[in-house]
Amino acid sequence: MALVISQAPKLDIEGTRWVEIAPGVKIQVGSAANPKFKSHHAMIQRHQSIVDSRYGVGTEGFDPVNAEIPDIESMDDMLVDLVCKHIILDWEGVEEAESPGVDTPYTQERAKLLIGLRPDVYFTALQVATDIATRAEERAKETAKKPSTPTAGGVSGQASRARKRAGSESVLRA
């Protein structure tokens, strides 16, 4: 006789979804709730905040002609890297011009090239990633509201008192 133990599905904050971005072309998108994505995104925001502060962005002292500013990696480039690393996970139907008819494997560098040609892919991936995270959060809230199902085990409650061992004494002090 074979036994099968089924487990309740986990709340899938790292779920994925395939999205068609053109006829015959799909990208696999991961969740924006992925802890690695969230951590990397927070790091980029801190970096940008430091750069803004250093150059006085948003103040009267800001000078966009400052020679050092172009040397700093742009926020756009960092966010595209972030999406290519943590949000877009794979694709189907993408070909290189040198090899028509042959699907090219997904890499972050190729994904950056695709986003350079089709910036809408970046926004589509972010929108889907956010939707996946939102739905996982909604499922978690729904699950938290449901009462636990009864088990086949015995009734739980207060534990019975432990017996004193023979020869042991208990001392009460006031």
Short mmCIF file of N, CA and C in Angstrom, two decimals:
data_model
loop_
_atom_site.label_atom_id
_atom_site.label_comp_id
_atom_site.label_asym_id
_atom_site.label_seq_id
_atom_site.Cartn_x
_atom_site.Cartn_y
_atom_site.Cartn_z
N MET A 1 0.84 -1.16 0.00
CA MET A 1 0.00 0.00 0.00
C MET A 1 0.90 1.24 0.00
N ALA A 2 0.53 2.23 -0.80
CA ALA A 2 1.29 3.49 -0.87
C ALA A 2 0.54 4.58 -0.12
N LEU A 3 1.29 5.42 0.53
CA LEU A 3 0.72 6.54 1.25
C LEU A 3 1.10 7.84 0.57
N VAL A 4 0.18 8.74 0.54
CA VAL A 4 0.45 10.06 -0.01
C VAL A 4 0.09 11.08 1.05
N ILE A 5 1.03 11.95 1.35
CA ILE A 5 0.78 13.00 2.32
C ILE A 5 0.70 14.30 1.55
N SER A 6 -0.48 14.88 1.56
CA SER A 6 -0.61 16.16 0.85
C SER A 6 -0.47 17.28 1.85
N GLN A 7 0.22 18.32 1.43
CA GLN A 7 0.43 19.47 2.28
C GLN A 7 -0.39 20.63 1.76
N ALA A 8 -0.78 21.48 2.66
CA ALA A 8 -1.47 22.70 2.24
C ALA A 8 -0.49 23.55 1.45
N PRO A 9 -0.95 24.19 0.39
CA PRO A 9 -0.02 25.01 -0.39
C PRO A 9 0.52 26.16 0.45
N LYS A 10 1.79 26.48 0.23
CA LYS A 10 2.41 27.60 0.93
C LYS A 10 1.92 28.90 0.31
N LEU A 11 1.95 29.94 1.12
CA LEU A 11 1.64 31.25 0.57
C LEU A 11 2.79 31.61 -0.36
N ASP A 12 2.47 31.83 -1.60
CA ASP A 12 3.49 31.90 -2.63
C ASP A 12 3.94 33.33 -2.91
N ILE A 13 4.82 33.87 -2.03
CA ILE A 13 5.34 35.21 -2.29
C ILE A 13 6.39 35.19 -3.38
N GLU A 14 6.85 34.01 -3.72
CA GLU A 14 7.83 33.89 -4.78
C GLU A 14 7.20 33.26 -6.02
N GLY A 15 5.88 33.40 -6.16
CA GLY A 15 5.18 32.84 -7.31
C GLY A 15 5.63 33.49 -8.60
N THR A 16 5.30 32.84 -9.70
CA THR A 16 5.66 33.38 -11.01
C THR A 16 4.44 33.33 -11.93
N ARG A 17 4.53 34.09 -13.00
CA ARG A 17 3.46 34.10 -13.99
C ARG A 17 4.09 34.34 -15.36
N TRP A 18 3.60 33.62 -16.35
CA TRP A 18 4.05 33.85 -17.73
C TRP A 18 3.14 34.89 -18.36
N VAL A 19 3.75 35.88 -19.03
CA VAL A 19 3.00 36.98 -19.64
C VAL A 19 3.43 37.11 -21.09
N GLU A 20 2.44 37.17 -21.97
CA GLU A 20 2.75 37.36 -23.39
C GLU A 20 2.97 38.85 -23.65
N ILE A 21 4.15 39.18 -24.18
CA ILE A 21 4.48 40.58 -24.47
C ILE A 21 4.39 40.90 -25.96
N ALA A 22 4.30 39.86 -26.76
CA ALA A 22 4.13 39.98 -28.20
C ALA A 22 3.65 38.61 -28.67
N PRO A 23 3.05 38.53 -29.84
CA PRO A 23 2.61 37.21 -30.31
C PRO A 23 3.78 36.21 -30.34
N GLY A 24 3.64 35.14 -29.58
CA GLY A 24 4.67 34.10 -29.53
C GLY A 24 5.84 34.40 -28.60
N VAL A 25 5.79 35.54 -27.91
CA VAL A 25 6.89 35.91 -27.01
C VAL A 25 6.33 36.09 -25.60
N LYS A 26 6.89 35.33 -24.64
CA LYS A 26 6.43 35.40 -23.26
C LYS A 26 7.63 35.60 -22.34
N ILE A 27 7.35 36.31 -21.23
CA ILE A 27 8.36 36.43 -20.17
C ILE A 27 7.79 35.82 -18.89
N GLN A 28 8.66 35.22 -18.11
CA GLN A 28 8.25 34.69 -16.82
C GLN A 28 8.59 35.76 -15.78
N VAL A 29 7.57 36.16 -15.02
CA VAL A 29 7.71 37.25 -14.06
C VAL A 29 7.57 36.71 -12.65
N GLY A 30 8.48 37.13 -11.77
CA GLY A 30 8.43 36.75 -10.37
C GLY A 30 7.76 37.83 -9.54
N SER A 31 7.56 37.53 -8.27
CA SER A 31 6.85 38.41 -7.35
C SER A 31 7.71 39.55 -6.82
N ALA A 32 7.09 40.71 -6.67
CA ALA A 32 7.76 41.85 -6.04
C ALA A 32 7.88 41.66 -4.54
N ALA A 33 7.26 40.62 -3.99
CA ALA A 33 7.38 40.32 -2.56
C ALA A 33 8.61 39.46 -2.26
N ASN A 34 9.34 39.09 -3.29
CA ASN A 34 10.55 38.31 -3.10
C ASN A 34 11.51 39.11 -2.21
N PRO A 35 11.96 38.52 -1.10
CA PRO A 35 12.83 39.27 -0.18
C PRO A 35 14.11 39.80 -0.83
N LYS A 36 14.67 39.08 -1.77
CA LYS A 36 15.89 39.54 -2.43
C LYS A 36 15.60 40.79 -3.27
N PHE A 37 14.46 40.79 -3.95
CA PHE A 37 14.06 41.97 -4.73
C PHE A 37 13.86 43.17 -3.82
N LYS A 38 13.12 42.96 -2.73
CA LYS A 38 12.83 44.05 -1.80
C LYS A 38 14.10 44.62 -1.19
N SER A 39 15.02 43.76 -0.81
CA SER A 39 16.27 44.20 -0.20
C SER A 39 17.11 45.00 -1.20
N HIS A 40 17.24 44.47 -2.41
CA HIS A 40 18.02 45.13 -3.46
C HIS A 40 17.38 46.49 -3.81
N HIS A 41 16.06 46.53 -3.87
CA HIS A 41 15.35 47.77 -4.19
C HIS A 41 15.59 48.81 -3.10
N ALA A 42 15.55 48.40 -1.83
CA ALA A 42 15.80 49.33 -0.72
C ALA A 42 17.23 49.87 -0.79
N MET A 43 18.17 49.02 -1.17
CA MET A 43 19.56 49.46 -1.29
C MET A 43 19.70 50.53 -2.39
N ILE A 44 19.01 50.34 -3.51
CA ILE A 44 19.04 51.32 -4.59
C ILE A 44 18.43 52.63 -4.13
N GLN A 45 17.35 52.57 -3.40
CA GLN A 45 16.71 53.80 -2.91
C GLN A 45 17.63 54.54 -1.94
N ARG A 46 18.33 53.81 -1.06
CA ARG A 46 19.28 54.46 -0.15
C ARG A 46 20.40 55.12 -0.93
N HIS A 47 20.91 54.43 -1.93
CA HIS A 47 21.97 54.97 -2.78
C HIS A 47 21.51 56.27 -3.44
N GLN A 48 20.32 56.24 -4.01
CA GLN A 48 19.81 57.42 -4.70
C GLN A 48 19.60 58.58 -3.72
N SER A 49 19.15 58.26 -2.53
CA SER A 49 18.95 59.30 -1.52
C SER A 49 20.28 59.97 -1.15
N ILE A 50 21.33 59.17 -1.02
CA ILE A 50 22.66 59.71 -0.69
C ILE A 50 23.16 60.59 -1.84
N VAL A 51 23.00 60.13 -3.07
CA VAL A 51 23.43 60.92 -4.23
C VAL A 51 22.65 62.23 -4.30
N ASP A 52 21.34 62.16 -4.12
CA ASP A 52 20.51 63.38 -4.14
C ASP A 52 20.97 64.36 -3.08
N SER A 53 21.24 63.84 -1.89
CA SER A 53 21.68 64.69 -0.79
C SER A 53 23.04 65.32 -1.09
N ARG A 54 23.94 64.52 -1.63
CA ARG A 54 25.31 65.00 -1.93
C ARG A 54 25.31 66.16 -2.91
N TYR A 55 24.44 66.07 -3.92
CA TYR A 55 24.44 67.10 -4.96
C TYR A 55 23.34 68.13 -4.77
N GLY A 56 22.60 68.04 -3.66
CA GLY A 56 21.58 69.05 -3.37
C GLY A 56 20.40 69.01 -4.30
N VAL A 57 20.05 67.82 -4.80
CA VAL A 57 18.90 67.70 -5.69
C VAL A 57 17.66 68.19 -4.96
N GLY A 58 16.88 69.04 -5.62
CA GLY A 58 15.66 69.58 -5.03
C GLY A 58 15.89 70.84 -4.21
N THR A 59 17.10 71.33 -4.18
CA THR A 59 17.39 72.57 -3.45
C THR A 59 17.85 73.63 -4.43
N GLU A 60 17.94 74.85 -3.94
CA GLU A 60 18.43 75.94 -4.79
C GLU A 60 19.89 75.76 -5.16
N GLY A 61 20.64 75.02 -4.35
CA GLY A 61 22.06 74.82 -4.61
C GLY A 61 22.35 73.74 -5.64
N PHE A 62 21.32 73.08 -6.16
CA PHE A 62 21.54 72.02 -7.15
C PHE A 62 21.98 72.61 -8.48
N ASP A 63 23.05 72.03 -9.03
CA ASP A 63 23.57 72.48 -10.33
C ASP A 63 23.65 71.27 -11.25
N PRO A 64 22.72 71.13 -12.19
CA PRO A 64 22.73 69.96 -13.08
C PRO A 64 23.94 69.90 -14.00
N VAL A 65 24.72 70.98 -14.07
CA VAL A 65 25.90 71.01 -14.91
C VAL A 65 27.10 70.41 -14.19
N ASN A 66 26.94 70.06 -12.92
CA ASN A 66 28.02 69.49 -12.12
C ASN A 66 28.67 68.34 -12.89
N ALA A 67 29.98 68.40 -13.04
CA ALA A 67 30.72 67.44 -13.88
C ALA A 67 30.70 66.02 -13.31
N GLU A 68 30.51 65.85 -12.01
CA GLU A 68 30.56 64.51 -11.41
C GLU A 68 29.27 63.73 -11.59
N ILE A 69 28.16 64.39 -11.78
CA ILE A 69 26.87 63.72 -11.83
C ILE A 69 26.80 62.65 -12.93
N PRO A 70 27.25 62.90 -14.17
CA PRO A 70 27.16 61.85 -15.19
C PRO A 70 27.98 60.60 -14.87
N ASP A 71 28.96 60.71 -13.98
CA ASP A 71 29.77 59.54 -13.64
C ASP A 71 29.04 58.57 -12.71
N ILE A 72 27.96 59.01 -12.11
CA ILE A 72 27.21 58.17 -11.18
C ILE A 72 26.21 57.33 -11.97
N GLU A 73 26.14 56.05 -11.62
CA GLU A 73 25.20 55.16 -12.31
C GLU A 73 23.79 55.71 -12.13
N SER A 74 23.05 55.77 -13.23
CA SER A 74 21.72 56.36 -13.16
C SER A 74 20.75 55.43 -12.45
N MET A 75 19.77 56.04 -11.84
CA MET A 75 18.71 55.31 -11.14
C MET A 75 18.00 54.38 -12.13
N ASP A 76 17.78 54.86 -13.35
CA ASP A 76 17.11 54.04 -14.36
C ASP A 76 17.88 52.76 -14.63
N ASP A 77 19.20 52.87 -14.79
CA ASP A 77 20.02 51.68 -15.06
C ASP A 77 19.96 50.70 -13.89
N MET A 78 20.01 51.23 -12.67
CA MET A 78 19.97 50.36 -11.50
C MET A 78 18.63 49.63 -11.40
N LEU A 79 17.54 50.33 -11.70
CA LEU A 79 16.22 49.71 -11.61
C LEU A 79 16.01 48.68 -12.72
N VAL A 80 16.52 48.95 -13.90
CA VAL A 80 16.44 47.96 -14.98
C VAL A 80 17.25 46.72 -14.59
N ASP A 81 18.44 46.91 -14.04
CA ASP A 81 19.24 45.76 -13.56
C ASP A 81 18.46 44.96 -12.52
N LEU A 82 17.81 45.67 -11.61
CA LEU A 82 17.03 45.03 -10.55
C LEU A 82 15.93 44.15 -11.13
N VAL A 83 15.19 44.69 -12.08
CA VAL A 83 14.09 43.94 -12.69
C VAL A 83 14.62 42.75 -13.47
N CYS A 84 15.73 42.93 -14.18
CA CYS A 84 16.30 41.83 -14.96
C CYS A 84 16.87 40.73 -14.07
N LYS A 85 17.26 41.08 -12.86
CA LYS A 85 17.84 40.10 -11.94
C LYS A 85 16.79 39.37 -11.12
N HIS A 86 15.77 40.09 -10.64
CA HIS A 86 14.85 39.50 -9.68
C HIS A 86 13.41 39.36 -10.17
N ILE A 87 13.00 40.08 -11.17
CA ILE A 87 11.60 40.06 -11.60
C ILE A 87 11.41 39.26 -12.89
N ILE A 88 12.16 39.59 -13.93
CA ILE A 88 12.08 38.79 -15.16
C ILE A 88 13.01 37.60 -14.96
N LEU A 89 12.43 36.41 -14.98
CA LEU A 89 13.18 35.21 -14.64
C LEU A 89 13.53 34.34 -15.85
N ASP A 90 12.73 34.43 -16.88
CA ASP A 90 12.95 33.58 -18.06
C ASP A 90 12.11 34.15 -19.20
N TRP A 91 12.29 33.58 -20.37
CA TRP A 91 11.46 33.97 -21.50
C TRP A 91 11.36 32.86 -22.51
N GLU A 92 10.40 33.00 -23.40
CA GLU A 92 10.21 32.07 -24.53
C GLU A 92 9.93 32.90 -25.77
N GLY A 93 10.47 32.47 -26.89
CA GLY A 93 10.18 33.13 -28.16
C GLY A 93 11.08 34.32 -28.48
N VAL A 94 12.12 34.54 -27.70
CA VAL A 94 13.05 35.64 -27.98
C VAL A 94 14.20 35.07 -28.79
N GLU A 95 14.50 35.73 -29.88
CA GLU A 95 15.56 35.27 -30.78
C GLU A 95 16.59 36.39 -30.97
N GLU A 96 17.81 36.00 -31.27
CA GLU A 96 18.83 36.98 -31.63
C GLU A 96 18.79 37.17 -33.14
N ALA A 97 19.14 38.36 -33.57
CA ALA A 97 19.11 38.68 -35.01
C ALA A 97 20.04 37.77 -35.79
N GLU A 98 21.15 37.35 -35.17
CA GLU A 98 22.13 36.49 -35.85
C GLU A 98 21.64 35.05 -36.00
N SER A 99 20.62 34.66 -35.21
CA SER A 99 20.11 33.28 -35.25
C SER A 99 18.59 33.28 -35.31
N PRO A 100 18.02 33.71 -36.45
CA PRO A 100 16.56 33.73 -36.54
C PRO A 100 15.99 32.32 -36.45
N GLY A 101 14.85 32.20 -35.75
CA GLY A 101 14.19 30.91 -35.62
C GLY A 101 14.69 30.08 -34.45
N VAL A 102 15.72 30.55 -33.76
CA VAL A 102 16.28 29.81 -32.63
C VAL A 102 16.10 30.65 -31.36
N ASP A 103 15.38 30.08 -30.38
CA ASP A 103 15.21 30.80 -29.11
C ASP A 103 16.56 30.98 -28.43
N THR A 104 16.79 32.17 -27.91
CA THR A 104 18.03 32.44 -27.19
C THR A 104 17.76 32.30 -25.70
N PRO A 105 18.68 31.72 -24.96
CA PRO A 105 18.46 31.57 -23.52
C PRO A 105 18.41 32.93 -22.81
N TYR A 106 17.66 32.96 -21.71
CA TYR A 106 17.54 34.19 -20.94
C TYR A 106 18.83 34.48 -20.18
N THR A 107 19.27 35.71 -20.25
CA THR A 107 20.33 36.22 -19.38
C THR A 107 19.93 37.64 -18.99
N GLN A 108 20.49 38.13 -17.91
CA GLN A 108 20.18 39.49 -17.48
C GLN A 108 20.64 40.51 -18.52
N GLU A 109 21.78 40.27 -19.11
CA GLU A 109 22.29 41.22 -20.12
C GLU A 109 21.37 41.27 -21.34
N ARG A 110 20.88 40.11 -21.78
CA ARG A 110 19.95 40.10 -22.91
C ARG A 110 18.64 40.76 -22.54
N ALA A 111 18.20 40.57 -21.30
CA ALA A 111 16.96 41.21 -20.85
C ALA A 111 17.10 42.73 -20.87
N LYS A 112 18.28 43.24 -20.49
CA LYS A 112 18.51 44.68 -20.55
C LYS A 112 18.43 45.18 -22.00
N LEU A 113 18.95 44.38 -22.92
CA LEU A 113 18.85 44.75 -24.34
C LEU A 113 17.40 44.79 -24.79
N LEU A 114 16.61 43.80 -24.36
CA LEU A 114 15.19 43.76 -24.71
C LEU A 114 14.47 44.99 -24.16
N ILE A 115 14.75 45.35 -22.92
CA ILE A 115 14.10 46.52 -22.31
C ILE A 115 14.55 47.80 -23.01
N GLY A 116 15.80 47.83 -23.48
CA GLY A 116 16.27 48.98 -24.27
C GLY A 116 15.47 49.14 -25.55
N LEU A 117 15.09 48.02 -26.16
CA LEU A 117 14.29 48.06 -27.39
C LEU A 117 12.81 48.25 -27.10
N ARG A 118 12.36 47.65 -26.00
CA ARG A 118 10.94 47.67 -25.63
C ARG A 118 10.79 48.06 -24.16
N PRO A 119 10.86 49.36 -23.83
CA PRO A 119 10.73 49.78 -22.44
C PRO A 119 9.43 49.34 -21.77
N ASP A 120 8.39 49.09 -22.58
CA ASP A 120 7.12 48.65 -22.02
C ASP A 120 7.25 47.31 -21.30
N VAL A 121 8.24 46.50 -21.68
CA VAL A 121 8.46 45.20 -21.02
C VAL A 121 8.83 45.42 -19.56
N TYR A 122 9.62 46.44 -19.28
CA TYR A 122 10.00 46.78 -17.91
C TYR A 122 8.75 47.08 -17.08
N PHE A 123 7.89 47.94 -17.61
CA PHE A 123 6.69 48.35 -16.86
C PHE A 123 5.69 47.20 -16.73
N THR A 124 5.58 46.39 -17.77
CA THR A 124 4.71 45.21 -17.70
C THR A 124 5.20 44.26 -16.61
N ALA A 125 6.50 44.01 -16.58
CA ALA A 125 7.07 43.10 -15.58
C ALA A 125 6.83 43.63 -14.17
N LEU A 126 7.04 44.92 -13.95
CA LEU A 126 6.79 45.50 -12.62
C LEU A 126 5.33 45.41 -12.22
N GLN A 127 4.44 45.67 -13.17
CA GLN A 127 3.01 45.63 -12.87
C GLN A 127 2.59 44.20 -12.49
N VAL A 128 3.04 43.22 -13.24
CA VAL A 128 2.69 41.83 -12.96
C VAL A 128 3.32 41.37 -11.64
N ALA A 129 4.57 41.76 -11.39
CA ALA A 129 5.25 41.39 -10.15
C ALA A 129 4.51 41.94 -8.94
N THR A 130 4.03 43.17 -9.05
CA THR A 130 3.27 43.78 -7.97
C THR A 130 1.93 43.06 -7.79
N ASP A 131 1.31 42.69 -8.89
CA ASP A 131 0.04 41.96 -8.82
C ASP A 131 0.22 40.60 -8.13
N ILE A 132 1.29 39.90 -8.45
CA ILE A 132 1.56 38.61 -7.81
C ILE A 132 1.72 38.80 -6.31
N ALA A 133 2.48 39.82 -5.91
CA ALA A 133 2.72 40.09 -4.49
C ALA A 133 1.42 40.47 -3.78
N THR A 134 0.61 41.30 -4.43
CA THR A 134 -0.66 41.74 -3.84
C THR A 134 -1.60 40.56 -3.64
N ARG A 135 -1.69 39.69 -4.62
CA ARG A 135 -2.57 38.52 -4.51
C ARG A 135 -2.09 37.57 -3.41
N ALA A 136 -0.78 37.41 -3.29
CA ALA A 136 -0.25 36.54 -2.23
C ALA A 136 -0.60 37.14 -0.86
N GLU A 137 -0.51 38.46 -0.75
CA GLU A 137 -0.84 39.13 0.51
C GLU A 137 -2.33 38.97 0.82
N GLU A 138 -3.19 39.11 -0.20
CA GLU A 138 -4.63 38.94 0.00
C GLU A 138 -4.95 37.51 0.44
N ARG A 139 -4.29 36.52 -0.17
CA ARG A 139 -4.50 35.12 0.23
C ARG A 139 -4.07 34.90 1.67
N ALA A 140 -2.97 35.54 2.06
CA ALA A 140 -2.49 35.40 3.44
C ALA A 140 -3.51 35.97 4.41
N LYS A 141 -4.10 37.11 4.09
CA LYS A 141 -5.11 37.71 4.96
C LYS A 141 -6.35 36.82 5.05
N GLU A 142 -6.77 36.25 3.91
CA GLU A 142 -7.93 35.37 3.91
C GLU A 142 -7.66 34.12 4.74
N THR A 143 -6.46 33.58 4.61
CA THR A 143 -6.10 32.38 5.35
C THR A 143 -6.07 32.67 6.84
N ALA A 144 -5.59 33.84 7.22
CA ALA A 144 -5.51 34.20 8.64
C ALA A 144 -6.90 34.33 9.26
N LYS A 145 -7.91 34.67 8.47
CA LYS A 145 -9.27 34.83 8.99
C LYS A 145 -9.98 33.49 9.18
N LYS A 146 -9.56 32.45 8.46
CA LYS A 146 -10.24 31.16 8.52
C LYS A 146 -9.90 30.43 9.82
N PRO A 147 -10.90 29.79 10.43
CA PRO A 147 -10.59 29.01 11.63
C PRO A 147 -9.82 27.76 11.25
N SER A 148 -9.03 27.29 12.18
CA SER A 148 -8.27 26.06 11.94
C SER A 148 -9.23 24.89 11.87
N THR A 149 -8.91 23.92 11.04
CA THR A 149 -9.74 22.72 10.94
C THR A 149 -9.41 21.78 12.09
N PRO A 150 -10.42 21.09 12.61
CA PRO A 150 -10.16 20.16 13.71
C PRO A 150 -9.29 19.00 13.23
N THR A 151 -8.53 18.47 14.15
CA THR A 151 -7.66 17.34 13.80
C THR A 151 -8.23 16.06 14.41
N ALA A 152 -7.66 14.96 14.05
CA ALA A 152 -8.11 13.68 14.56
C ALA A 152 -7.48 13.36 15.91
N GLY A 153 -6.60 14.22 16.38
CA GLY A 153 -5.92 13.99 17.65
C GLY A 153 -6.83 14.25 18.83
N GLY A 154 -6.31 14.02 20.01
CA GLY A 154 -7.07 14.24 21.23
C GLY A 154 -7.24 15.72 21.52
N VAL A 155 -8.14 15.99 22.44
CA VAL A 155 -8.41 17.36 22.83
C VAL A 155 -7.19 17.90 23.55
N SER A 156 -6.83 19.09 23.21
CA SER A 156 -5.70 19.70 23.90
C SER A 156 -6.23 20.58 25.02
N GLY A 157 -5.42 20.84 25.96
CA GLY A 157 -5.84 21.65 27.09
C GLY A 157 -4.70 21.76 28.07
N GLN A 158 -5.05 22.00 29.31
CA GLN A 158 -4.04 22.16 30.34
C GLN A 158 -3.35 20.84 30.58
N ALA A 159 -2.07 20.88 30.70
CA ALA A 159 -1.28 19.67 30.93
C ALA A 159 -1.55 19.14 32.33
N SER A 160 -1.41 17.83 32.49
CA SER A 160 -1.59 17.26 33.83
C SER A 160 -0.34 17.53 34.65
N ARG A 161 -0.52 17.54 35.97
CA ARG A 161 0.58 17.84 36.87
C ARG A 161 1.60 16.71 36.83
N ALA A 162 2.84 17.09 36.92
CA ALA A 162 3.90 16.09 36.97
C ALA A 162 3.91 15.45 38.36
N ARG A 163 4.21 14.18 38.40
CA ARG A 163 4.29 13.47 39.68
C ARG A 163 5.64 13.71 40.30
N LYS A 164 5.64 13.76 41.64
CA LYS A 164 6.90 13.88 42.36
C LYS A 164 7.58 12.54 42.35
N ARG A 165 8.87 12.58 42.18
CA ARG A 165 9.63 11.35 42.25
C ARG A 165 9.73 10.91 43.70
N ALA A 166 9.82 9.65 43.86
CA ALA A 166 9.98 9.13 45.22
C ALA A 166 11.29 9.63 45.77
N GLY A 167 11.29 10.11 46.97
CA GLY A 167 12.49 10.59 47.61
C GLY A 167 12.78 12.05 47.37
N SER A 168 12.02 12.68 46.49
CA SER A 168 12.28 14.10 46.26
C SER A 168 11.37 14.90 47.19
N GLU A 169 11.86 16.01 47.61
CA GLU A 169 11.08 16.85 48.51
C GLU A 169 10.90 18.20 47.86
N SER A 170 9.80 18.75 48.14
CA SER A 170 9.59 20.12 47.66
C SER A 170 9.54 21.02 48.86
N VAL A 171 10.18 22.13 48.74
CA VAL A 171 10.26 23.07 49.85
C VAL A 171 9.50 24.32 49.43
N LEU A 172 8.59 24.74 50.27
CA LEU A 172 7.88 25.98 50.02
C LEU A 172 8.43 27.03 50.94
N ARG A 173 8.73 28.15 50.41
CA ARG A 173 9.24 29.24 51.24
C ARG A 173 8.33 30.43 51.09
N ALA A 174 8.19 31.12 52.13
CA ALA A 174 7.32 32.30 52.10
C ALA A 174 8.14 33.56 52.07
#
